[in-house]
Amino acid sequence: MPSLRLSGLVRCFSHLNKLLLSFQLIVVLLLCPTQPTSMYVESAVTNGTYMLGFLSPNPGTNIPESLSIEWRSAFRVAVDVLNANRSYKFEPYMEDSDCTFVAAQSDASRMMRQEGLIGAVGPACSGAAIAAAMIFDQEGPAALVSFAATAEPLSNRTYYPTFFRTVYTDRHQAKAVVASMERLAITNATILYTNDYYSTNLASEINLQTAGGVRMVLLEPGYNVTVNKEQLKTILNSLKPSDFVILVVQPTVAQDIWKLAYQLDKIRYPWWYFGTDGATAFDPINIDQGLVSALEGEIGLAPYGGDFSANSQCSSFYMHWQEMADKYPGLPSLGANKSRSYVPYLFDAVLAFYKVVDELHEAGLEVTRLNVFKSFNASGKHQLRFNGCTGVVEFDPETGARSITAQPPVYDLVSMTLHSWELKGRITNESFVNLLPLERPGSYPAPGQGVYDPEPSGHKKASGGLIAGIVFLVVAILVLITACFVYYAKKCNSPMFNRL
């Protein structure tokens, strides 16, 4: 009898185990969305090969190495994916280009001498873009499409007639900064900027949009560092508890400011640092985690990170990058609420060239630098317009800038975490769409200033409802498991129940 009872229990637990596994599978299917299988297939048939250039940001004064690697990989992955299933191929050609004017001119000129080149993506920095755009006009014309150069002067068609960009200009970012200041009730702001095209132009745009309502401080370089420590110390010591420090600087400069501020114990309290797109252009996971831990909660603006799930080509781009991460390092933070450091705009810049060549092939026209440029400039068959990672992409022929009529400017208010910049609010067409609570960073928050909650009662209700829902779900699962155990134990004639 003991052996029979034991075998009955074994059968019982076997049934119960199958039931639990089935239950777990149902929970997984309901709660864990599956990732689609990559559709990347390499095309084996071509009737043409065209060279697409990339003026790659070389790690230097303004661009950290991790960001340079990320953008180079993004360009190669985009070409890999978009070459698939086409009757032609793009051959990637890269030239390193720092953010300096002279280096960019030399790199652009060398690129323009490459046989088969139909155009190029980049540069990322506005100063380099100004230099390269002049060369692409003088030695072209050839289309140059930047994914991150935002300086307003680049929209002047008299000087830069072959320059285009998938990113919005600094005028729109300045308006988004002002919208953020108004939404967060920022009345005292100090802008820190440096003497380069991006920083100077954006700082001036913000000052213009606030009608001179901000304090502007030009940073001096230090010894073997981009920022003078003594000057920064004087600036930070002069600030009041209600002040915001707006960093209108390149990525490496932002990091140097934060490192020095950390050494000076000027991060914790009492003010916030608000970074523009230069400061938020890198993944926090790529810098010193001790510094990131101290900065956790700092906020800034980032270009809209895109919705790669809503576009099949964009989705294939990220999936292929995940699969080829060993070959192409630097995959940015994924997820709907993550900033992706201009990568979606880079993909859209590459995609724009494919769309142009697709149209030239369909029209039976020769794929040349001139015909490609005409298609970008809307002086060809018709105006270029397509759906990309960042929405509808169209270029204004009067400025070469991203058309705000086709797609209104979108920026994300983001907050630094240990591994990424997380979405906290969204500004569309210079107006806030939503804003989540912001927690002031630092070990010693000022009384009453620890949390900025735009809708405190609604947020607490939502949190309470979520907690109640989780508790209910856990209790329901426990009851179901207990009931299943009792049922199968009785069914299997468990001795435990025979004695009852």
Short mmCIF file of C-alpha atoms in Angstrom, two decimals:
data_model
loop_
_atom_site.label_atom_id
_atom_site.label_comp_id
_atom_site.label_asym_id
_atom_site.label_seq_id
_atom_site.Cartn_x
_atom_site.Cartn_y
_atom_site.Cartn_z
CA MET A 1 0.00 0.00 0.00
CA PRO A 2 2.75 2.56 0.75
CA SER A 3 4.21 2.00 -2.73
CA LEU A 4 0.77 2.45 -4.30
CA ARG A 5 0.21 5.62 -2.32
CA LEU A 6 3.67 6.86 -3.30
CA SER A 7 3.07 6.13 -6.98
CA GLY A 8 -0.29 7.89 -6.68
CA LEU A 9 1.41 10.93 -5.25
CA VAL A 10 4.01 10.86 -8.05
CA ARG A 11 1.24 10.75 -10.66
CA CYS A 12 -0.56 13.49 -8.82
CA PHE A 13 2.43 15.80 -8.76
CA SER A 14 3.10 14.95 -12.40
CA HIS A 15 -0.40 16.18 -13.31
CA LEU A 16 0.05 19.20 -11.09
CA ASN A 17 3.42 20.02 -12.66
CA LYS A 18 1.90 19.90 -16.17
CA LEU A 19 -0.89 22.18 -15.02
CA LEU A 20 1.57 24.66 -13.51
CA LEU A 21 3.70 24.63 -16.67
CA SER A 22 0.60 25.31 -18.76
CA PHE A 23 -0.38 28.11 -16.41
CA GLN A 24 3.12 29.64 -16.63
CA LEU A 25 3.01 29.47 -20.43
CA ILE A 26 -0.32 31.31 -20.47
CA VAL A 27 1.09 34.02 -18.16
CA VAL A 28 4.19 34.41 -20.33
CA LEU A 29 2.14 34.69 -23.51
CA LEU A 30 -0.11 37.30 -21.92
CA LEU A 31 2.51 39.41 -20.18
CA CYS A 32 5.66 39.02 -22.28
CA PRO A 33 5.33 40.18 -25.90
CA THR A 34 7.47 38.13 -28.22
CA GLN A 35 10.12 39.63 -30.47
CA PRO A 36 9.51 39.16 -34.19
CA THR A 37 12.03 37.10 -36.11
CA SER A 38 14.50 39.13 -38.15
CA MET A 39 13.49 39.49 -41.79
CA TYR A 40 17.00 40.44 -42.86
CA VAL A 41 17.94 38.55 -46.05
CA GLU A 42 20.97 39.42 -48.15
CA SER A 43 20.17 40.14 -51.78
CA ALA A 44 22.15 38.03 -54.24
CA VAL A 45 21.12 39.81 -57.46
CA THR A 46 22.25 43.33 -58.37
CA ASN A 47 22.24 45.49 -61.47
CA GLY A 48 24.29 48.30 -59.98
CA THR A 49 26.56 49.27 -57.09
CA TYR A 50 26.69 52.84 -55.82
CA MET A 51 28.97 54.31 -53.20
CA LEU A 52 27.37 56.03 -50.21
CA GLY A 53 29.72 58.06 -48.05
CA PHE A 54 29.66 58.59 -44.31
CA LEU A 55 31.58 61.47 -42.75
CA SER A 56 32.04 59.56 -39.52
CA PRO A 57 32.58 61.47 -36.29
CA ASN A 58 36.09 60.63 -35.17
CA PRO A 59 36.57 60.40 -31.37
CA GLY A 60 38.09 63.72 -30.38
CA THR A 61 37.42 66.94 -28.55
CA ASN A 62 33.63 66.83 -28.81
CA ILE A 63 32.55 63.26 -29.56
CA PRO A 64 33.28 60.46 -27.06
CA GLU A 65 34.61 57.20 -28.43
CA SER A 66 31.52 55.19 -27.46
CA LEU A 67 29.24 57.54 -29.41
CA SER A 68 31.54 57.49 -32.43
CA ILE A 69 31.49 53.67 -32.44
CA GLU A 70 27.70 53.66 -32.08
CA TRP A 71 27.15 55.92 -35.09
CA ARG A 72 29.65 54.06 -37.29
CA SER A 73 27.95 50.77 -36.51
CA ALA A 74 24.51 52.29 -37.12
CA PHE A 75 25.58 53.41 -40.60
CA ARG A 76 26.92 49.97 -41.54
CA VAL A 77 23.89 48.15 -40.13
CA ALA A 78 21.54 50.46 -42.05
CA VAL A 79 23.36 49.71 -45.31
CA ASP A 80 23.33 45.96 -44.56
CA VAL A 81 19.58 45.92 -43.97
CA LEU A 82 18.55 48.28 -46.78
CA ASN A 83 20.72 46.46 -49.34
CA ALA A 84 18.55 43.38 -48.81
CA ASN A 85 15.90 42.57 -51.42
CA ARG A 86 16.98 45.36 -53.78
CA SER A 87 18.24 44.98 -57.34
CA TYR A 88 21.20 47.22 -56.53
CA LYS A 89 23.55 47.72 -53.61
CA PHE A 90 25.20 50.57 -51.76
CA GLU A 91 28.87 50.25 -50.97
CA PRO A 92 29.67 52.10 -47.74
CA TYR A 93 32.67 54.42 -47.74
CA MET A 94 33.73 56.20 -44.55
CA GLU A 95 36.04 59.08 -43.80
CA ASP A 96 36.88 60.03 -40.23
CA SER A 97 35.91 63.59 -39.45
CA ASP A 98 36.41 65.39 -36.17
CA CYS A 99 34.23 68.37 -35.32
CA THR A 100 36.87 70.78 -36.64
CA PHE A 101 36.37 72.89 -39.75
CA VAL A 102 39.73 72.17 -41.40
CA ALA A 103 39.62 68.38 -40.88
CA ALA A 104 36.07 68.18 -42.24
CA GLN A 105 37.02 70.12 -45.37
CA SER A 106 39.92 67.76 -46.08
CA ASP A 107 37.84 64.63 -45.43
CA ALA A 108 34.96 65.88 -47.60
CA SER A 109 37.28 66.72 -50.48
CA ARG A 110 38.89 63.29 -50.35
CA MET A 111 35.45 61.68 -50.32
CA MET A 112 34.28 63.66 -53.34
CA ARG A 113 37.15 62.22 -55.37
CA GLN A 114 35.81 58.66 -54.94
CA GLU A 115 34.48 57.19 -58.17
CA GLY A 116 30.85 56.07 -57.93
CA LEU A 117 30.01 58.27 -54.92
CA ILE A 118 26.41 59.50 -55.17
CA GLY A 119 26.28 61.44 -51.88
CA ALA A 120 27.02 61.15 -48.19
CA VAL A 121 25.54 61.03 -44.69
CA GLY A 122 26.92 63.31 -41.97
CA PRO A 123 28.74 65.02 -40.40
CA ALA A 124 27.27 65.00 -36.90
CA CYS A 125 28.79 68.29 -35.69
CA SER A 126 27.54 71.60 -37.08
CA GLY A 127 31.01 73.06 -37.58
CA ALA A 128 32.15 70.06 -39.57
CA ALA A 129 28.87 70.10 -41.52
CA ILE A 130 29.43 73.72 -42.55
CA ALA A 131 32.90 72.87 -43.89
CA ALA A 132 31.80 69.68 -45.67
CA ALA A 133 28.69 71.32 -47.16
CA MET A 134 30.87 73.94 -48.84
CA ILE A 135 33.00 71.21 -50.45
CA PHE A 136 29.97 69.17 -51.59
CA ASP A 137 28.71 72.30 -53.33
CA GLN A 138 32.00 73.45 -54.84
CA GLU A 139 33.17 70.01 -56.01
CA GLY A 140 29.68 68.65 -56.72
CA PRO A 141 26.89 69.29 -56.57
CA ALA A 142 26.31 66.27 -54.33
CA ALA A 143 23.75 65.73 -51.59
CA LEU A 144 25.03 65.79 -48.00
CA VAL A 145 22.46 64.65 -45.43
CA SER A 146 23.23 65.14 -41.74
CA PHE A 147 21.47 63.33 -38.90
CA ALA A 148 22.68 65.53 -36.02
CA ALA A 149 24.00 68.90 -37.27
CA THR A 150 21.40 71.34 -35.96
CA ALA A 151 22.92 74.83 -36.32
CA GLU A 152 20.45 77.27 -37.89
CA PRO A 153 22.93 78.86 -40.41
CA LEU A 154 23.10 75.56 -42.32
CA SER A 155 19.62 76.35 -43.66
CA ASN A 156 21.03 79.21 -45.75
CA ARG A 157 20.72 77.95 -49.35
CA THR A 158 23.00 80.68 -50.66
CA TYR A 159 25.97 79.16 -48.87
CA TYR A 160 24.92 75.51 -48.46
CA PRO A 161 22.66 74.59 -51.41
CA THR A 162 23.41 70.84 -51.30
CA PHE A 163 22.98 70.35 -47.53
CA PHE A 164 19.97 68.51 -46.06
CA ARG A 165 19.15 67.08 -42.64
CA THR A 166 16.73 64.62 -41.12
CA VAL A 167 17.02 66.32 -37.73
CA TYR A 168 15.26 69.55 -36.78
CA THR A 169 17.14 72.82 -36.47
CA ASP A 170 18.18 74.51 -33.23
CA ARG A 171 15.38 77.03 -33.50
CA HIS A 172 12.90 74.26 -32.74
CA GLN A 173 15.05 72.82 -29.97
CA ALA A 174 15.31 76.28 -28.40
CA LYS A 175 11.52 76.52 -28.39
CA ALA A 176 11.34 73.08 -26.76
CA VAL A 177 13.82 74.24 -24.09
CA VAL A 178 11.66 77.29 -23.39
CA ALA A 179 8.53 75.11 -23.24
CA SER A 180 10.34 72.93 -20.67
CA MET A 181 11.34 75.98 -18.64
CA GLU A 182 7.75 77.16 -18.56
CA ARG A 183 6.36 73.72 -17.68
CA LEU A 184 8.90 73.21 -14.88
CA ALA A 185 8.52 76.81 -13.66
CA ILE A 186 12.20 77.60 -14.24
CA THR A 187 12.66 81.33 -13.63
CA ASN A 188 16.41 81.47 -12.91
CA ALA A 189 18.57 79.82 -15.55
CA THR A 190 22.27 80.03 -16.37
CA ILE A 191 23.35 78.81 -19.80
CA LEU A 192 26.84 77.37 -20.05
CA TYR A 193 28.15 77.24 -23.62
CA THR A 194 31.42 77.00 -25.52
CA ASN A 195 32.91 78.72 -28.54
CA ASP A 196 31.83 76.30 -31.30
CA TYR A 197 29.14 76.47 -33.99
CA TYR A 198 26.63 74.18 -32.28
CA SER A 199 26.98 75.58 -28.78
CA THR A 200 27.07 79.27 -29.69
CA ASN A 201 24.13 79.09 -32.10
CA LEU A 202 21.85 77.08 -29.83
CA ALA A 203 22.66 79.25 -26.79
CA SER A 204 21.83 82.35 -28.85
CA GLU A 205 18.54 80.80 -30.03
CA ILE A 206 17.50 80.01 -26.44
CA ASN A 207 18.43 83.51 -25.33
CA LEU A 208 16.39 84.91 -28.23
CA GLN A 209 13.35 82.78 -27.40
CA THR A 210 13.45 83.91 -23.76
CA ALA A 211 13.88 87.56 -24.78
CA GLY A 212 17.20 87.68 -22.95
CA GLY A 213 15.73 86.16 -19.80
CA VAL A 214 18.67 83.82 -19.15
CA ARG A 215 22.19 84.40 -17.90
CA MET A 216 24.74 83.35 -20.52
CA VAL A 217 28.29 82.29 -19.60
CA LEU A 218 30.94 81.40 -22.16
CA LEU A 219 33.14 78.63 -20.78
CA GLU A 220 36.90 78.84 -21.06
CA PRO A 221 38.98 75.74 -21.84
CA GLY A 222 41.23 74.38 -19.14
CA TYR A 223 44.58 72.59 -19.19
CA ASN A 224 44.13 69.21 -20.95
CA VAL A 225 40.39 69.49 -20.39
CA THR A 226 37.55 71.26 -22.20
CA VAL A 227 36.49 73.30 -19.15
CA ASN A 228 38.40 75.62 -16.79
CA LYS A 229 37.88 74.26 -13.27
CA GLU A 230 38.38 77.58 -11.47
CA GLN A 231 35.93 79.38 -13.74
CA LEU A 232 33.33 76.63 -13.29
CA LYS A 233 33.82 76.75 -9.51
CA THR A 234 33.17 80.51 -9.50
CA ILE A 235 30.04 80.06 -11.63
CA LEU A 236 28.56 77.29 -9.50
CA ASN A 237 29.33 79.10 -6.25
CA SER A 238 27.38 82.11 -7.51
CA LEU A 239 24.17 80.17 -8.12
CA LYS A 240 21.09 80.32 -5.93
CA PRO A 241 19.14 77.23 -4.75
CA SER A 242 16.38 77.85 -7.30
CA ASP A 243 18.76 78.13 -10.27
CA PHE A 244 18.96 75.72 -13.19
CA VAL A 245 22.19 75.16 -15.09
CA ILE A 246 21.43 74.65 -18.80
CA LEU A 247 24.26 72.82 -20.54
CA VAL A 248 24.38 73.88 -24.20
CA VAL A 249 27.53 71.93 -24.97
CA GLN A 250 28.92 68.94 -26.86
CA PRO A 251 28.86 65.47 -25.21
CA THR A 252 32.48 65.41 -23.99
CA VAL A 253 32.19 68.94 -22.60
CA ALA A 254 29.05 67.95 -20.67
CA GLN A 255 30.91 65.01 -19.18
CA ASP A 256 33.86 67.25 -18.20
CA ILE A 257 31.49 69.74 -16.53
CA TRP A 258 29.82 66.97 -14.55
CA LYS A 259 33.15 65.45 -13.51
CA LEU A 260 34.43 68.79 -12.22
CA ALA A 261 31.10 69.59 -10.54
CA TYR A 262 31.27 66.20 -8.84
CA GLN A 263 34.77 66.97 -7.56
CA LEU A 264 33.55 70.35 -6.30
CA ASP A 265 30.53 68.72 -4.61
CA LYS A 266 28.18 70.78 -6.78
CA ILE A 267 25.90 68.02 -8.05
CA ARG A 268 23.82 66.90 -5.09
CA TYR A 269 22.06 70.10 -4.02
CA PRO A 270 20.50 72.57 -4.58
CA TRP A 271 20.13 72.97 -8.37
CA TRP A 272 19.47 70.85 -11.41
CA TYR A 273 21.52 70.51 -14.57
CA PHE A 274 19.39 70.65 -17.71
CA GLY A 275 21.17 69.27 -20.77
CA THR A 276 20.38 70.01 -24.40
CA ASP A 277 20.75 67.34 -27.10
CA GLY A 278 24.54 67.45 -26.92
CA ALA A 279 24.56 66.57 -23.22
CA THR A 280 22.02 63.76 -23.69
CA ALA A 281 23.65 62.27 -26.82
CA PHE A 282 25.47 59.41 -25.08
CA ASP A 283 24.34 56.35 -23.14
CA PRO A 284 25.11 56.76 -19.41
CA ILE A 285 26.21 53.12 -19.30
CA ASN A 286 29.29 54.15 -21.31
CA ILE A 287 30.69 56.56 -18.70
CA ASP A 288 31.92 56.18 -15.12
CA GLN A 289 29.11 54.60 -13.12
CA GLY A 290 30.11 56.41 -9.93
CA LEU A 291 29.53 59.71 -11.69
CA VAL A 292 26.28 58.45 -13.24
CA SER A 293 25.06 57.35 -9.81
CA ALA A 294 25.62 60.88 -8.51
CA LEU A 295 23.86 62.36 -11.55
CA GLU A 296 20.92 59.95 -11.56
CA GLY A 297 17.76 61.98 -12.00
CA GLU A 298 19.33 64.88 -13.93
CA ILE A 299 17.20 65.94 -16.87
CA GLY A 300 17.57 67.22 -20.41
CA LEU A 301 16.19 67.33 -23.92
CA ALA A 302 16.77 64.64 -26.52
CA PRO A 303 15.49 64.28 -30.08
CA TYR A 304 12.49 61.99 -30.38
CA GLY A 305 13.80 58.44 -30.07
CA GLY A 306 11.53 57.10 -32.80
CA ASP A 307 9.12 54.17 -32.79
CA PHE A 308 10.94 51.29 -34.44
CA SER A 309 8.00 48.95 -33.87
CA ALA A 310 5.79 50.99 -36.20
CA ASN A 311 8.07 50.76 -39.23
CA SER A 312 9.12 47.41 -40.70
CA GLN A 313 12.43 48.67 -42.12
CA CYS A 314 13.28 50.40 -38.86
CA SER A 315 12.35 47.27 -36.90
CA SER A 316 14.57 45.13 -39.15
CA PHE A 317 17.40 47.61 -38.58
CA TYR A 318 17.34 47.20 -34.80
CA MET A 319 16.77 43.44 -34.91
CA HIS A 320 19.68 42.93 -37.29
CA TRP A 321 21.88 45.09 -35.07
CA GLN A 322 20.97 42.93 -32.07
CA GLU A 323 21.84 39.79 -34.02
CA MET A 324 25.14 41.26 -35.23
CA ALA A 325 26.14 43.00 -31.99
CA ASP A 326 29.57 41.31 -31.96
CA LYS A 327 30.39 42.68 -35.40
CA TYR A 328 28.70 46.03 -34.89
CA PRO A 329 29.19 47.24 -31.28
CA GLY A 330 27.38 50.16 -29.70
CA LEU A 331 23.71 49.14 -29.92
CA PRO A 332 21.78 52.00 -28.22
CA SER A 333 19.23 51.60 -25.47
CA LEU A 334 16.02 50.07 -26.80
CA GLY A 335 12.47 50.36 -25.53
CA ALA A 336 9.70 52.84 -26.24
CA ASN A 337 10.76 55.14 -23.38
CA LYS A 338 14.49 55.33 -24.17
CA SER A 339 16.53 57.99 -25.94
CA ARG A 340 18.63 56.68 -28.82
CA SER A 341 21.19 59.46 -29.41
CA TYR A 342 20.22 60.42 -32.98
CA VAL A 343 20.49 56.85 -34.29
CA PRO A 344 16.95 56.89 -35.78
CA TYR A 345 17.79 60.10 -37.64
CA LEU A 346 20.96 58.48 -38.98
CA PHE A 347 18.92 55.54 -40.26
CA ASP A 348 16.46 57.92 -41.93
CA ALA A 349 19.35 59.77 -43.60
CA VAL A 350 20.60 56.50 -45.11
CA LEU A 351 17.07 55.45 -46.03
CA ALA A 352 16.57 58.75 -47.88
CA PHE A 353 19.32 57.83 -50.37
CA TYR A 354 17.74 54.42 -50.99
CA LYS A 355 14.35 56.05 -51.59
CA VAL A 356 15.92 58.41 -54.12
CA VAL A 357 17.67 55.60 -56.03
CA ASP A 358 14.48 53.51 -55.95
CA GLU A 359 12.63 56.36 -57.62
CA LEU A 360 15.37 56.94 -60.20
CA HIS A 361 15.30 53.25 -61.12
CA GLU A 362 11.51 53.28 -61.45
CA ALA A 363 11.71 56.34 -63.71
CA GLY A 364 14.45 54.77 -65.85
CA LEU A 365 16.87 57.59 -65.00
CA GLU A 366 20.60 57.23 -64.53
CA VAL A 367 21.81 57.21 -60.92
CA THR A 368 24.33 60.07 -60.82
CA ARG A 369 25.37 62.57 -58.17
CA LEU A 370 23.47 65.29 -59.99
CA ASN A 371 20.24 63.30 -60.36
CA VAL A 372 20.41 62.22 -56.73
CA PHE A 373 20.88 65.83 -55.64
CA LYS A 374 17.96 66.98 -57.83
CA SER A 375 15.70 64.39 -56.22
CA PHE A 376 16.62 65.64 -52.75
CA ASN A 377 16.17 69.25 -53.82
CA ALA A 378 12.68 68.58 -55.28
CA SER A 379 13.94 69.72 -58.69
CA GLY A 380 13.75 66.19 -60.07
CA LYS A 381 10.66 64.14 -60.84
CA HIS A 382 8.84 65.00 -57.59
CA GLN A 383 9.49 65.90 -53.98
CA LEU A 384 10.97 63.16 -51.78
CA ARG A 385 8.69 62.01 -48.97
CA PHE A 386 8.71 58.77 -46.97
CA ASN A 387 7.97 57.20 -43.59
CA GLY A 388 11.08 56.61 -41.51
CA CYS A 389 12.04 55.77 -37.95
CA THR A 390 11.28 59.33 -36.87
CA GLY A 391 8.01 59.79 -38.72
CA VAL A 392 7.32 61.38 -42.10
CA VAL A 393 10.55 62.65 -43.65
CA GLU A 394 10.43 65.44 -46.20
CA PHE A 395 12.94 68.19 -47.00
CA ASP A 396 12.07 71.84 -47.45
CA PRO A 397 13.63 72.82 -50.81
CA GLU A 398 13.97 76.42 -49.59
CA THR A 399 16.22 75.48 -46.66
CA GLY A 400 17.14 71.78 -46.96
CA ALA A 401 15.86 71.40 -43.40
CA ARG A 402 13.40 68.77 -42.18
CA SER A 403 9.90 69.85 -43.13
CA ILE A 404 7.84 70.75 -40.06
CA THR A 405 4.70 70.70 -42.17
CA ALA A 406 5.13 67.01 -42.99
CA GLN A 407 6.20 66.13 -39.43
CA PRO A 408 6.02 68.60 -36.52
CA PRO A 409 9.17 68.75 -34.35
CA VAL A 410 9.16 66.27 -31.47
CA TYR A 411 11.54 66.30 -28.50
CA ASP A 412 11.70 64.14 -25.40
CA LEU A 413 12.29 65.37 -21.87
CA VAL A 414 14.52 62.66 -20.44
CA SER A 415 16.00 61.76 -17.08
CA MET A 416 19.33 60.03 -16.50
CA THR A 417 19.37 56.52 -15.03
CA LEU A 418 22.32 54.19 -14.50
CA HIS A 419 21.91 52.67 -17.96
CA SER A 420 20.03 55.10 -20.19
CA TRP A 421 18.06 58.31 -20.54
CA GLU A 422 14.42 57.57 -19.75
CA LEU A 423 11.44 59.40 -21.20
CA LYS A 424 9.66 61.69 -18.73
CA GLY A 425 7.79 64.01 -21.05
CA ARG A 426 7.24 64.83 -24.71
CA ILE A 427 7.19 68.19 -26.45
CA THR A 428 5.41 68.22 -29.82
CA ASN A 429 5.37 71.36 -31.92
CA GLU A 430 6.71 73.37 -28.94
CA SER A 431 3.92 72.20 -26.60
CA PHE A 432 4.08 69.64 -23.80
CA VAL A 433 1.99 66.54 -24.45
CA ASN A 434 2.59 64.95 -21.07
CA LEU A 435 4.98 65.02 -18.12
CA LEU A 436 5.74 62.34 -15.56
CA PRO A 437 6.90 63.14 -12.01
CA LEU A 438 10.55 64.15 -11.75
CA GLU A 439 12.64 63.40 -8.69
CA ARG A 440 15.32 65.94 -7.88
CA PRO A 441 18.71 64.20 -7.85
CA GLY A 442 21.19 64.35 -5.02
CA SER A 443 21.58 63.02 -1.50
CA TYR A 444 20.06 66.01 0.25
CA PRO A 445 17.04 67.39 -1.59
CA ALA A 446 15.76 70.77 -0.54
CA PRO A 447 12.61 70.71 1.63
CA GLY A 448 9.57 70.56 -0.59
CA GLN A 449 11.72 70.28 -3.71
CA GLY A 450 12.41 66.57 -3.71
CA VAL A 451 9.79 65.63 -6.30
CA TYR A 452 8.19 67.58 -9.10
CA ASP A 453 4.78 66.02 -9.67
CA PRO A 454 2.61 67.66 -12.35
CA GLU A 455 -0.48 65.69 -11.27
CA PRO A 456 0.14 64.49 -7.71
CA SER A 457 -3.36 63.22 -6.94
CA GLY A 458 -3.77 61.42 -10.26
CA HIS A 459 -0.32 59.90 -9.97
CA LYS A 460 -0.98 58.59 -6.45
CA LYS A 461 -4.30 57.16 -7.52
CA ALA A 462 -2.65 55.46 -10.47
CA SER A 463 0.10 54.05 -8.23
CA GLY A 464 -2.45 52.81 -5.70
CA GLY A 465 -4.49 51.16 -8.42
CA LEU A 466 -1.42 49.47 -9.83
CA ILE A 467 -0.38 48.10 -6.44
CA ALA A 468 -3.90 46.86 -5.73
CA GLY A 469 -4.00 45.16 -9.12
CA ILE A 470 -0.69 43.40 -8.48
CA VAL A 471 -1.84 42.19 -5.04
CA PHE A 472 -5.10 40.90 -6.50
CA LEU A 473 -3.24 39.05 -9.27
CA VAL A 474 -0.85 37.40 -6.79
CA VAL A 475 -3.71 36.30 -4.52
CA ALA A 476 -5.67 34.95 -7.50
CA ILE A 477 -2.67 32.92 -8.65
CA LEU A 478 -2.16 31.45 -5.14
CA VAL A 479 -5.85 30.51 -4.87
CA LEU A 480 -5.76 28.88 -8.31
CA ILE A 481 -2.64 26.87 -7.49
CA THR A 482 -4.11 25.73 -4.15
CA ALA A 483 -7.38 24.70 -5.78
CA CYS A 484 -5.53 22.78 -8.49
CA PHE A 485 -3.40 21.03 -5.89
CA VAL A 486 -6.48 19.98 -3.87
CA TYR A 487 -8.29 18.79 -6.97
CA TYR A 488 -5.46 16.65 -8.28
CA ALA A 489 -4.57 15.33 -4.85
CA LYS A 490 -8.13 14.07 -4.37
CA LYS A 491 -8.24 12.73 -7.91
CA CYS A 492 -5.04 10.78 -7.31
CA ASN A 493 -6.35 9.39 -3.95
CA SER A 494 -3.61 11.04 -1.98
CA PRO A 495 -3.34 9.49 1.52
CA MET A 496 -3.26 13.02 2.86
CA PHE A 497 -6.89 13.43 1.84
CA ASN A 498 -7.93 9.82 2.58
CA ARG A 499 -7.26 10.50 6.23
CA LEU A 500 -9.56 13.51 6.26
#
